[in-house]
């Protein structure tokens, strides 16, 4: 039975492994990616965010980060589910965990930047109440879509 757990140092390599797989399949690893992969605990967790993992036994099957973006706003980033584990609802579990984390942290809105080539991911975000909004200048060259979800009280 898979469960969602918060960041643990022993899962650091899995965070990079899972995310590098989709980034390298569709895009190129950017400097901003390398900065996060070099020390995800410092880049995300110590900044007030969290990295969640879907774990089944000793196997890490998915991951997703949530971090402060600006006052009252958190950003979901670096979501990945192992190709062999897709279709089992793990993306839903990660979305629920990250949105709930943002809500508990007092966020009024959650944002995601992505790319429209990642159709299953966009469908997942929209399924969880995210709507497309105009894209501002973003940190990643691959970003061509921005989605937001307001968090009600």
mmCIF file of C-alpha atoms in Angstrom:
data_model
loop_
_atom_site.group_PDB
_atom_site.id
_atom_site.type_symbol
_atom_site.label_atom_id
_atom_site.label_comp_id
_atom_site.label_asym_id
_atom_site.label_seq_id
_atom_site.Cartn_x
_atom_site.Cartn_y
_atom_site.Cartn_z
ATOM 1 C CA UNK A 1 0.000 0.000 0.000
ATOM 2 C CA UNK A 2 1.514 3.291 -1.106
ATOM 3 C CA UNK A 3 1.578 6.280 1.217
ATOM 4 C CA UNK A 4 2.571 9.938 0.918
ATOM 5 C CA UNK A 5 5.411 11.031 3.183
ATOM 6 C CA UNK A 6 7.273 14.331 3.628
ATOM 7 C CA UNK A 7 10.907 14.919 2.707
ATOM 8 C CA UNK A 8 13.547 12.628 4.125
ATOM 9 C CA UNK A 9 17.234 12.976 3.221
ATOM 10 C CA UNK A 10 17.350 9.362 2.025
ATOM 11 C CA UNK A 11 14.839 10.263 -0.729
ATOM 12 C CA UNK A 12 16.950 13.104 -2.133
ATOM 13 C CA UNK A 13 18.338 10.996 -5.003
ATOM 14 C CA UNK A 14 14.809 9.803 -5.868
ATOM 15 C CA UNK A 15 13.626 13.422 -6.114
ATOM 16 C CA UNK A 16 16.303 14.129 -8.710
ATOM 17 C CA UNK A 17 15.962 10.759 -10.496
ATOM 18 C CA UNK A 18 12.190 11.049 -10.981
ATOM 19 C CA UNK A 19 12.310 14.665 -12.122
ATOM 20 C CA UNK A 20 15.338 14.320 -14.382
ATOM 21 C CA UNK A 21 13.528 11.526 -16.229
ATOM 22 C CA UNK A 22 10.649 13.711 -17.465
ATOM 23 C CA UNK A 23 12.736 16.846 -17.892
ATOM 24 C CA UNK A 24 15.295 15.048 -20.054
ATOM 25 C CA UNK A 25 12.561 13.221 -21.993
ATOM 26 C CA UNK A 26 10.819 16.437 -23.084
ATOM 27 C CA UNK A 27 13.213 19.331 -22.419
ATOM 28 C CA UNK A 28 16.711 20.029 -21.128
ATOM 29 C CA UNK A 29 17.838 20.361 -17.532
ATOM 30 C CA UNK A 30 18.207 24.080 -16.796
ATOM 31 C CA UNK A 31 20.414 25.887 -14.287
ATOM 32 C CA UNK A 32 17.401 26.426 -12.004
ATOM 33 C CA UNK A 33 16.841 22.639 -11.991
ATOM 34 C CA UNK A 34 20.467 21.982 -11.112
ATOM 35 C CA UNK A 35 20.253 24.434 -8.204
ATOM 36 C CA UNK A 36 17.257 22.600 -6.737
ATOM 37 C CA UNK A 37 18.751 19.146 -7.358
ATOM 38 C CA UNK A 38 22.027 20.175 -5.691
ATOM 39 C CA UNK A 39 20.276 20.756 -2.362
ATOM 40 C CA UNK A 40 16.484 20.315 -2.420
ATOM 41 C CA UNK A 41 16.293 20.601 1.343
ATOM 42 C CA UNK A 42 17.867 24.083 1.288
ATOM 43 C CA UNK A 43 16.043 25.195 -1.884
ATOM 44 C CA UNK A 44 12.572 24.055 -0.830
ATOM 45 C CA UNK A 45 12.147 22.697 2.694
ATOM 46 C CA UNK A 46 14.207 25.317 4.553
ATOM 47 C CA UNK A 47 12.381 28.039 2.587
ATOM 48 C CA UNK A 48 9.077 27.001 4.170
ATOM 49 C CA UNK A 49 8.082 24.418 1.575
ATOM 50 C CA UNK A 50 7.891 20.645 1.502
ATOM 51 C CA UNK A 51 8.718 17.793 -0.818
ATOM 52 C CA UNK A 52 6.300 14.874 -0.753
ATOM 53 C CA UNK A 53 6.992 11.334 -1.905
ATOM 54 C CA UNK A 54 4.733 8.418 -2.784
ATOM 55 C CA UNK A 55 6.384 5.391 -1.232
ATOM 56 C CA UNK A 56 5.358 1.759 -1.568
ATOM 57 C CA UNK A 57 7.474 -0.430 0.690
ATOM 58 C CA UNK A 58 11.022 0.729 0.008
ATOM 59 C CA UNK A 59 10.238 2.028 -3.490
ATOM 60 C CA UNK A 60 9.772 5.742 -4.195
ATOM 61 C CA UNK A 61 7.217 6.003 -7.011
ATOM 62 C CA UNK A 62 6.456 9.731 -7.141
ATOM 63 C CA UNK A 63 7.366 13.135 -5.802
ATOM 64 C CA UNK A 64 6.136 16.719 -5.787
ATOM 65 C CA UNK A 65 7.358 19.937 -4.176
ATOM 66 C CA UNK A 66 5.405 22.886 -2.794
ATOM 67 C CA UNK A 67 7.086 26.124 -1.806
ATOM 68 C CA UNK A 68 6.374 29.738 -0.985
ATOM 69 C CA UNK A 69 6.238 31.843 -4.140
ATOM 70 C CA UNK A 70 5.215 35.240 -2.771
ATOM 71 C CA UNK A 71 3.207 36.326 0.293
ATOM 72 C CA UNK A 72 0.043 34.214 0.465
ATOM 73 C CA UNK A 73 0.986 32.225 -2.641
ATOM 74 C CA UNK A 74 2.611 28.798 -2.859
ATOM 75 C CA UNK A 75 3.908 27.105 -5.998
ATOM 76 C CA UNK A 76 3.723 23.421 -6.887
ATOM 77 C CA UNK A 77 6.851 22.261 -8.692
ATOM 78 C CA UNK A 78 8.844 19.218 -9.683
ATOM 79 C CA UNK A 79 5.993 16.723 -9.851
ATOM 80 C CA UNK A 80 6.917 13.313 -11.183
ATOM 81 C CA UNK A 81 5.497 9.797 -11.051
ATOM 82 C CA UNK A 82 7.535 6.822 -12.200
ATOM 83 C CA UNK A 83 6.315 5.635 -15.636
ATOM 84 C CA UNK A 84 5.726 2.157 -14.207
ATOM 85 C CA UNK A 85 3.444 3.591 -11.500
ATOM 86 C CA UNK A 86 1.287 5.938 -13.600
ATOM 87 C CA UNK A 87 -2.466 5.450 -13.647
ATOM 88 C CA UNK A 88 -2.648 4.418 -9.986
ATOM 89 C CA UNK A 89 -3.804 7.765 -8.594
ATOM 90 C CA UNK A 90 -0.416 8.789 -7.218
ATOM 91 C CA UNK A 91 -0.577 12.173 -8.953
ATOM 92 C CA UNK A 92 -3.890 12.785 -7.168
ATOM 93 C CA UNK A 93 -2.317 11.896 -3.816
ATOM 94 C CA UNK A 94 0.549 14.297 -4.435
ATOM 95 C CA UNK A 95 -1.785 17.109 -5.530
ATOM 96 C CA UNK A 96 -3.919 16.657 -2.415
ATOM 97 C CA UNK A 97 -0.857 16.643 -0.141
ATOM 98 C CA UNK A 98 0.669 19.779 -1.662
ATOM 99 C CA UNK A 99 -2.561 21.787 -1.741
ATOM 100 C CA UNK A 100 -3.326 20.820 1.862
ATOM 101 C CA UNK A 101 0.203 21.832 2.898
ATOM 102 C CA UNK A 102 -0.288 25.257 1.276
ATOM 103 C CA UNK A 103 -3.692 25.640 2.930
ATOM 104 C CA UNK A 104 -2.266 24.822 6.384
ATOM 105 C CA UNK A 105 0.560 27.293 5.745
ATOM 106 C CA UNK A 106 -2.017 30.055 5.212
ATOM 107 C CA UNK A 107 -1.793 30.383 1.440
ATOM 108 C CA UNK A 108 -4.695 31.995 -0.368
ATOM 109 C CA UNK A 109 -3.594 30.728 -3.789
ATOM 110 C CA UNK A 110 -1.489 27.957 -5.330
ATOM 111 C CA UNK A 111 0.213 28.353 -8.712
ATOM 112 C CA UNK A 112 1.823 25.949 -11.174
ATOM 113 C CA UNK A 113 3.922 26.672 -14.239
ATOM 114 C CA UNK A 114 4.255 23.893 -16.773
ATOM 115 C CA UNK A 115 4.339 23.161 -20.477
ATOM 116 C CA UNK A 116 1.379 22.219 -22.661
ATOM 117 C CA UNK A 117 3.306 19.244 -24.108
ATOM 118 C CA UNK A 118 2.743 17.597 -20.697
ATOM 119 C CA UNK A 119 -0.933 16.953 -21.426
ATOM 120 C CA UNK A 120 -1.553 14.378 -18.656
ATOM 121 C CA UNK A 121 -0.078 16.770 -16.087
ATOM 122 C CA UNK A 122 -2.223 19.675 -17.279
ATOM 123 C CA UNK A 123 -5.331 17.444 -17.088
ATOM 124 C CA UNK A 124 -4.371 16.460 -13.530
ATOM 125 C CA UNK A 125 -3.979 20.092 -12.465
ATOM 126 C CA UNK A 126 -7.299 21.088 -14.005
ATOM 127 C CA UNK A 127 -8.992 18.090 -12.364
ATOM 128 C CA UNK A 128 -7.816 19.525 -9.031
ATOM 129 C CA UNK A 129 -9.343 22.944 -9.647
ATOM 130 C CA UNK A 130 -6.488 24.788 -11.315
ATOM 131 C CA UNK A 131 -7.388 27.184 -14.113
ATOM 132 C CA UNK A 132 -5.225 28.636 -16.856
ATOM 133 C CA UNK A 133 -4.108 32.241 -16.392
ATOM 134 C CA UNK A 134 -1.734 34.478 -18.368
ATOM 135 C CA UNK A 135 1.900 33.448 -18.090
ATOM 136 C CA UNK A 136 4.279 36.013 -16.636
ATOM 137 C CA UNK A 137 8.023 35.849 -17.033
ATOM 138 C CA UNK A 138 9.081 32.556 -15.502
ATOM 139 C CA UNK A 139 12.271 31.049 -14.153
ATOM 140 C CA UNK A 140 12.209 28.142 -16.612
ATOM 141 C CA UNK A 141 12.555 28.504 -20.379
ATOM 142 C CA UNK A 142 10.325 25.439 -20.850
ATOM 143 C CA UNK A 143 7.339 27.058 -19.098
ATOM 144 C CA UNK A 144 4.547 28.067 -21.494
ATOM 145 C CA UNK A 145 1.484 27.787 -19.245
ATOM 146 C CA UNK A 146 0.533 29.001 -15.786
ATOM 147 C CA UNK A 147 -2.348 27.662 -13.726
ATOM 148 C CA UNK A 148 -3.749 28.916 -10.432
ATOM 149 C CA UNK A 149 -6.125 27.687 -7.791
ATOM 150 C CA UNK A 150 -7.555 29.981 -5.129
ATOM 151 C CA UNK A 151 -7.810 28.453 -1.681
ATOM 152 C CA UNK A 152 -10.996 29.291 0.141
ATOM 153 C CA UNK A 153 -11.131 29.507 3.939
#
